[in-house]
């Protein structure tokens, strides 16, 4: 495995099928599942580790974001990664670098609650994709709106890259893995209420409930009885991330919930199937996450 600090060193010049897995580090099984998928589908896998300052709308969230490069490099090595790219801020943001418009998929949900967040995401991902020129780039469905923003951004800019989504990976009790989970402390017990509330709606959808009003109200109620207050609960179409009235094509039921001092997001994916609805709840680990090792 090579560890490099510039795009030039990470770029592949031999014409092989290069996959990029962009991360902000403090790796967990969500990241590792993307790496595994990339390894199975492509020939050279590059993982980038860069805590991108421009996508943080709250300074304290950036300064307290967990970091441990040594740990991440050991995990990448064990996962069979070919190249780890750890660029400096100067390498990522040479002057002048115009911000990239994140487009209409960025307007609601996270975009509405985190001003500037998706402009930061679109700008940094555009920079990585143009500087590295990978054939494939892997992103987790846990950040469903991010996948939509990047897909539409890549299409809008004519980038020759396939954006590949990976399933949401969850802890044994259902909590979606996030590097931020290590900051939960005693609030960890309450945080599982987020996935429990979404899964209650998944059960209802599988039993025939297709309306946004019904599904959203159910999640809100389930969160409330667990003492959790969401910033939003929204049923949106999976491509443009616009609110929809019912599940008539693939949709996400997404929420953002502050738990103690940590803001967590989660979603489930719903798709019509004949008269009913099928729900993708992601995959659960069968043992405790490496986050706590
Ligand atoms: P991050 O380091 O949080 O910026 O995440 C890097 C990539 O891993 C993004 O594409 C995320 O969507 C993805 N990711 C983060 N958490 C999970 C998870 N629990 N399951 C699947 N993918 C995830």
Short mmCIF file of C-alpha atoms and ligand atoms in Angstrom, two decimals:
data_model
loop_
_atom_site.label_atom_id
_atom_site.label_comp_id
_atom_site.label_asym_id
_atom_site.label_seq_id
_atom_site.Cartn_x
_atom_site.Cartn_y
_atom_site.Cartn_z
CA UNK A 1 0.00 0.00 0.00
CA UNK A 2 1.32 3.46 -0.85
CA UNK A 3 0.51 6.55 1.20
CA UNK A 4 0.72 9.75 -0.84
CA UNK A 5 -0.06 13.42 -0.32
CA UNK A 6 -0.63 14.78 -3.82
CA UNK A 7 -3.16 14.03 -6.56
CA UNK A 8 -0.30 13.53 -9.05
CA UNK A 9 1.10 10.65 -6.98
CA UNK A 10 -2.33 9.03 -6.53
CA UNK A 11 -3.40 9.32 -10.17
CA UNK A 12 -3.12 6.10 -12.12
CA UNK A 13 -1.29 6.41 -15.41
CA UNK A 14 -1.51 2.77 -16.50
CA UNK A 15 -5.12 3.01 -17.62
CA UNK A 16 -6.45 0.47 -15.12
CA UNK A 17 -9.92 0.76 -13.62
CA UNK A 18 -9.31 3.19 -10.75
CA UNK A 19 -11.81 3.48 -7.90
CA UNK A 20 -11.91 6.37 -5.46
CA UNK A 21 -13.43 6.00 -1.99
CA UNK A 22 -13.46 9.50 -0.49
CA UNK A 23 -13.62 9.68 3.34
CA UNK A 24 -13.00 12.03 6.22
CA UNK A 25 -11.18 9.28 8.11
CA UNK A 26 -11.82 7.65 11.48
CA UNK A 27 -12.84 4.65 9.46
CA UNK A 28 -15.54 2.15 10.37
CA UNK A 29 -17.30 -0.75 8.68
CA UNK A 30 -19.38 1.67 6.55
CA UNK A 31 -16.18 2.86 4.89
CA UNK A 32 -14.77 -0.68 4.79
CA UNK A 33 -17.87 -1.97 2.99
CA UNK A 34 -17.32 0.67 0.26
CA UNK A 35 -13.66 -0.38 0.02
CA UNK A 36 -14.65 -4.04 -0.22
CA UNK A 37 -17.20 -3.29 -2.95
CA UNK A 38 -14.64 -1.20 -4.85
CA UNK A 39 -12.06 -3.97 -4.58
CA UNK A 40 -14.54 -6.51 -5.96
CA UNK A 41 -15.61 -4.29 -8.87
CA UNK A 42 -12.44 -2.46 -9.94
CA UNK A 43 -8.69 -3.07 -10.11
CA UNK A 44 -7.02 -0.26 -8.15
CA UNK A 45 -8.58 1.27 -5.04
CA UNK A 46 -7.61 4.69 -3.74
CA UNK A 47 -9.01 5.81 -0.38
CA UNK A 48 -8.73 9.51 0.36
CA UNK A 49 -8.70 10.87 3.88
CA UNK A 50 -9.42 14.58 4.14
CA UNK A 51 -11.51 16.33 6.78
CA UNK A 52 -12.95 18.94 4.46
CA UNK A 53 -13.34 22.24 6.35
CA UNK A 54 -15.67 23.82 3.78
CA UNK A 55 -18.48 21.32 4.36
CA UNK A 56 -18.74 22.00 8.09
CA UNK A 57 -21.32 24.64 8.93
CA UNK A 58 -20.55 24.52 12.68
CA UNK A 59 -16.95 25.25 13.75
CA UNK A 60 -17.15 23.06 16.89
CA UNK A 61 -18.21 20.07 14.77
CA UNK A 62 -15.05 20.48 12.66
CA UNK A 63 -12.69 20.90 15.62
CA UNK A 64 -14.16 17.90 17.48
CA UNK A 65 -14.34 15.63 14.43
CA UNK A 66 -12.46 12.41 15.38
CA UNK A 67 -9.08 11.91 13.73
CA UNK A 68 -6.56 9.04 13.94
CA UNK A 69 -4.46 8.63 10.81
CA UNK A 70 -2.37 5.75 12.13
CA UNK A 71 -5.48 3.75 12.91
CA UNK A 72 -6.96 4.54 9.48
CA UNK A 73 -3.79 3.50 7.64
CA UNK A 74 -3.71 0.16 9.49
CA UNK A 75 -7.36 -0.47 8.57
CA UNK A 76 -6.72 0.42 4.91
CA UNK A 77 -3.68 -1.84 4.79
CA UNK A 78 -5.70 -4.74 6.27
CA UNK A 79 -8.52 -4.07 3.77
CA UNK A 80 -6.13 -4.37 0.82
CA UNK A 81 -6.29 -0.72 -0.30
CA UNK A 82 -3.72 0.14 -2.99
CA UNK A 83 -3.29 3.86 -2.33
CA UNK A 84 -4.22 6.14 0.54
CA UNK A 85 -4.29 9.80 -0.43
CA UNK A 86 -3.88 12.22 2.49
CA UNK A 87 -3.77 15.65 0.86
CA UNK A 88 -3.09 18.95 2.59
CA UNK A 89 -5.67 21.75 2.44
CA UNK A 90 -3.32 23.57 0.02
CA UNK A 91 -3.29 20.56 -2.31
CA UNK A 92 -7.10 20.34 -2.29
CA UNK A 93 -7.74 24.09 -2.47
CA UNK A 94 -5.22 25.81 -4.73
CA UNK A 95 -6.03 29.49 -5.25
CA UNK A 96 -8.28 30.38 -6.93
CA UNK A 97 -10.82 27.53 -6.81
CA UNK A 98 -14.35 28.46 -7.74
CA UNK A 99 -17.09 26.92 -5.60
CA UNK A 100 -19.25 24.35 -7.38
CA UNK A 101 -23.02 24.85 -7.36
CA UNK A 102 -24.49 21.74 -5.69
CA UNK A 103 -27.67 22.06 -7.75
CA UNK A 104 -31.35 21.42 -7.02
CA UNK A 105 -30.84 18.11 -5.15
CA UNK A 106 -29.12 20.13 -2.41
CA UNK A 107 -32.06 22.41 -1.64
CA UNK A 108 -34.08 20.51 0.97
CA UNK A 109 -33.34 18.49 4.09
CA UNK A 110 -29.58 18.68 4.88
CA UNK A 111 -29.16 21.56 2.46
CA UNK A 112 -31.87 23.57 4.20
CA UNK A 113 -30.50 22.88 7.68
CA UNK A 114 -26.76 23.14 7.01
CA UNK A 115 -26.09 26.32 5.02
CA UNK A 116 -23.13 25.89 2.67
CA UNK A 117 -22.70 22.19 3.46
CA UNK A 118 -23.45 20.82 -0.01
CA UNK A 119 -21.56 23.58 -1.76
CA UNK A 120 -18.56 22.41 0.28
CA UNK A 121 -19.25 18.77 -0.61
CA UNK A 122 -19.78 19.45 -4.32
CA UNK A 123 -16.65 21.61 -4.51
CA UNK A 124 -14.36 19.12 -2.79
CA UNK A 125 -15.72 16.08 -4.65
CA UNK A 126 -15.50 17.93 -7.99
CA UNK A 127 -11.88 18.75 -7.16
CA UNK A 128 -11.07 15.11 -6.29
CA UNK A 129 -12.84 13.73 -9.36
CA UNK A 130 -11.18 16.13 -11.80
CA UNK A 131 -7.70 15.93 -10.21
CA UNK A 132 -7.69 12.13 -9.90
CA UNK A 133 -9.89 11.13 -12.83
CA UNK A 134 -11.15 7.83 -11.36
CA UNK A 135 -13.44 5.55 -13.36
CA UNK A 136 -15.61 4.84 -10.32
CA UNK A 137 -16.30 6.69 -7.09
CA UNK A 138 -18.03 5.04 -4.12
CA UNK A 139 -20.38 6.77 -1.69
CA UNK A 140 -22.59 5.45 1.14
CA UNK A 141 -26.39 5.57 1.03
CA UNK A 142 -26.28 6.57 4.67
CA UNK A 143 -25.74 10.04 3.17
CA UNK A 144 -28.46 9.59 0.56
CA UNK A 145 -28.78 13.25 -0.31
CA UNK A 146 -25.01 13.49 -0.76
CA UNK A 147 -25.19 10.65 -3.32
CA UNK A 148 -27.92 12.55 -5.20
CA UNK A 149 -25.99 15.85 -5.12
CA UNK A 150 -22.78 14.20 -6.37
CA UNK A 151 -24.57 12.25 -9.11
CA UNK A 152 -26.31 15.34 -10.45
CA UNK A 153 -23.12 17.44 -10.10
CA UNK A 154 -21.07 14.84 -12.02
CA UNK A 155 -23.69 14.70 -14.79
CA UNK A 156 -24.00 18.50 -14.96
CA UNK A 157 -20.21 18.87 -15.36
CA UNK A 158 -19.91 15.96 -17.79
CA UNK A 159 -17.50 14.07 -15.53
CA UNK A 160 -16.65 10.65 -16.91
CA UNK A 161 -17.06 8.71 -13.67
CA UNK A 162 -19.58 6.20 -12.40
CA UNK A 163 -20.96 7.15 -8.99
CA UNK A 164 -21.57 3.88 -7.12
CA UNK A 165 -23.72 3.86 -3.99
CA UNK A 166 -23.16 1.37 -1.14
CA UNK A 167 -25.61 0.14 1.52
CA UNK A 168 -25.94 1.80 4.90
CA UNK A 169 -24.04 -0.22 7.49
CA UNK A 170 -25.50 -0.36 11.00
CA UNK A 171 -24.40 -1.44 14.43
CA UNK A 172 -25.91 -4.61 15.87
CA UNK A 173 -28.83 -2.68 17.41
CA UNK A 174 -29.52 -0.72 14.21
CA UNK A 175 -27.75 2.63 14.82
CA UNK A 176 -26.21 3.77 11.53
CA UNK A 177 -22.42 3.81 11.75
CA UNK A 178 -20.93 7.27 11.82
CA UNK A 179 -17.50 8.49 12.91
CA UNK A 180 -19.43 10.98 15.07
CA UNK A 181 -20.90 8.09 17.12
CA UNK A 182 -17.70 7.97 19.18
CA UNK A 183 -18.68 11.38 20.59
CA UNK A 184 -22.08 10.18 21.85
CA UNK A 185 -20.98 8.96 25.29
CA UNK A 186 -23.99 8.25 27.51
CA UNK A 187 -26.32 9.45 24.73
CA UNK A 188 -25.44 6.32 22.74
CA UNK A 189 -28.43 4.54 24.33
CA UNK A 190 -30.87 7.19 23.08
CA UNK A 191 -29.33 7.41 19.61
CA UNK A 192 -30.64 3.97 18.63
CA UNK A 193 -34.11 5.55 18.77
CA UNK A 194 -33.43 7.10 15.36
CA UNK A 195 -33.15 3.80 13.49
CA UNK A 196 -35.92 2.27 15.62
CA UNK A 197 -38.24 5.09 14.56
CA UNK A 198 -37.34 4.71 10.87
CA UNK A 199 -37.81 0.94 11.11
CA UNK A 200 -41.29 1.44 12.60
CA UNK A 201 -42.11 3.37 9.43
CA UNK A 202 -40.48 0.61 7.36
CA UNK A 203 -42.82 -1.91 8.99
CA UNK A 204 -45.80 0.36 8.23
CA UNK A 205 -44.68 0.80 4.61
CA UNK A 206 -44.33 -2.94 4.20
CA UNK A 207 -47.84 -3.29 5.64
CA UNK A 208 -49.23 -0.90 3.00
CA UNK A 209 -48.66 2.68 4.18
CA UNK A 210 -47.35 4.69 1.20
CA UNK A 211 -48.21 8.26 2.10
CA UNK A 212 -45.61 10.82 3.17
CA UNK A 213 -48.02 12.21 5.75
CA UNK A 214 -48.52 8.79 7.36
CA UNK A 215 -44.87 7.70 7.28
CA UNK A 216 -43.47 11.05 8.44
CA UNK A 217 -46.00 11.36 11.28
CA UNK A 218 -45.15 7.86 12.45
CA UNK A 219 -41.40 8.59 12.57
CA UNK A 220 -42.04 11.88 14.38
CA UNK A 221 -44.22 10.14 16.97
CA UNK A 222 -41.74 7.31 17.50
CA UNK A 223 -38.90 9.81 17.95
CA UNK A 224 -41.00 11.86 20.35
CA UNK A 225 -41.80 8.92 22.63
CA UNK A 226 -38.05 8.25 22.78
CA UNK A 227 -37.37 11.84 23.83
CA UNK A 228 -35.83 12.78 20.47
CA UNK A 229 -36.66 15.87 18.42
CA UNK A 230 -35.81 15.76 14.72
CA UNK A 231 -34.76 18.77 12.65
CA UNK A 232 -36.83 17.25 9.84
CA UNK A 233 -38.46 14.01 8.78
CA UNK A 234 -38.96 13.96 5.00
CA UNK A 235 -40.06 11.52 2.33
CA UNK A 236 -38.21 12.59 -0.83
CA UNK A 237 -37.65 11.11 -4.26
CA UNK A 238 -34.28 9.38 -4.42
CA UNK A 239 -32.99 11.19 -7.52
CA UNK A 240 -33.82 14.87 -6.94
CA UNK A 241 -34.43 14.76 -3.20
CA UNK A 242 -37.67 16.70 -3.55
CA UNK A 243 -40.50 15.99 -1.09
CA UNK A 244 -43.08 13.57 -2.48
CA UNK A 245 -46.64 12.87 -1.31
CA UNK A 246 -46.31 9.11 -1.49
CA UNK A 247 -43.97 6.32 -2.54
CA UNK A 248 -44.60 6.00 -6.28
CA UNK A 249 -40.95 5.52 -7.30
CA UNK A 250 -37.78 5.06 -5.31
CA UNK A 251 -37.85 7.39 -2.32
CA UNK A 252 -35.91 8.00 0.87
CA UNK A 253 -37.42 8.59 4.28
CA UNK A 254 -34.74 10.69 5.90
CA UNK A 255 -34.21 12.42 9.22
CA UNK A 256 -31.65 14.46 11.14
CA UNK A 257 -31.72 14.30 14.92
CA UNK A 258 -29.49 16.05 17.45
CA UNK A 259 -28.65 13.65 20.28
CA UNK A 260 -26.86 15.42 23.11
CA UNK A 261 -24.26 17.50 21.29
CA UNK A 262 -24.07 15.24 18.25
CA UNK A 263 -26.16 15.70 15.13
CA UNK A 264 -26.95 12.37 13.45
CA UNK A 265 -28.64 11.57 10.14
CA UNK A 266 -30.22 8.36 8.91
CA UNK A 267 -32.61 7.13 6.24
CA UNK A 268 -34.32 4.12 4.75
CA UNK A 269 -34.96 3.60 1.03
CA UNK A 270 -38.47 2.70 -0.15
CA UNK A 271 -39.44 1.43 -3.58
CA UNK A 272 -42.82 0.42 -4.98
CA UNK A 273 -43.07 -3.28 -5.84
CA UNK A 274 -46.36 -4.36 -7.36
CA UNK A 275 -49.12 -3.30 -5.00
CA UNK A 276 -46.71 -2.98 -2.08
CA UNK A 277 -43.48 -1.28 -1.03
CA UNK A 278 -40.07 -2.84 -0.42
CA UNK A 279 -37.76 -1.20 2.08
CA UNK A 280 -33.97 -1.20 2.12
CA UNK A 281 -32.93 -0.78 5.76
CA UNK A 282 -29.23 -1.31 5.12
CA UNK A 283 -27.15 -4.07 6.69
CA UNK A 284 -26.36 -4.81 10.33
CA UNK A 285 -23.04 -5.88 11.76
CA UNK A 286 -23.03 -9.18 13.63
CA UNK A 287 -20.48 -7.94 16.18
CA UNK A 288 -19.54 -4.64 17.86
CA UNK A 289 -18.11 -2.02 15.49
CA UNK A 290 -14.38 -1.34 15.23
CA UNK A 291 -15.28 2.27 16.09
CA UNK A 292 -15.00 1.34 19.77
CA UNK A 293 -11.82 -0.69 19.52
P1 LIG B 1 -17.38 10.26 5.89
O1 LIG B 1 -16.01 9.81 6.29
O2 LIG B 1 -18.36 10.25 7.01
O3 LIG B 1 -17.37 11.52 5.09
O4 LIG B 1 -17.92 9.14 4.91
C1 LIG B 1 -17.19 8.72 3.80
C2 LIG B 1 -18.07 7.85 2.96
O5 LIG B 1 -18.51 6.74 3.72
C3 LIG B 1 -19.32 8.57 2.46
O6 LIG B 1 -19.61 8.15 1.15
C4 LIG B 1 -20.37 8.09 3.42
O7 LIG B 1 -21.66 8.11 2.88
C5 LIG B 1 -19.92 6.68 3.68
N1 LIG B 1 -20.47 6.20 4.94
C6 LIG B 1 -20.42 6.81 6.15
N2 LIG B 1 -21.11 6.10 7.06
C7 LIG B 1 -21.63 5.02 6.42
C8 LIG B 1 -22.44 3.93 6.81
N3 LIG B 1 -22.87 3.77 8.06
N4 LIG B 1 -22.78 3.02 5.88
C9 LIG B 1 -22.35 3.16 4.59
N5 LIG B 1 -21.58 4.17 4.16
C10 LIG B 1 -21.23 5.10 5.06
#
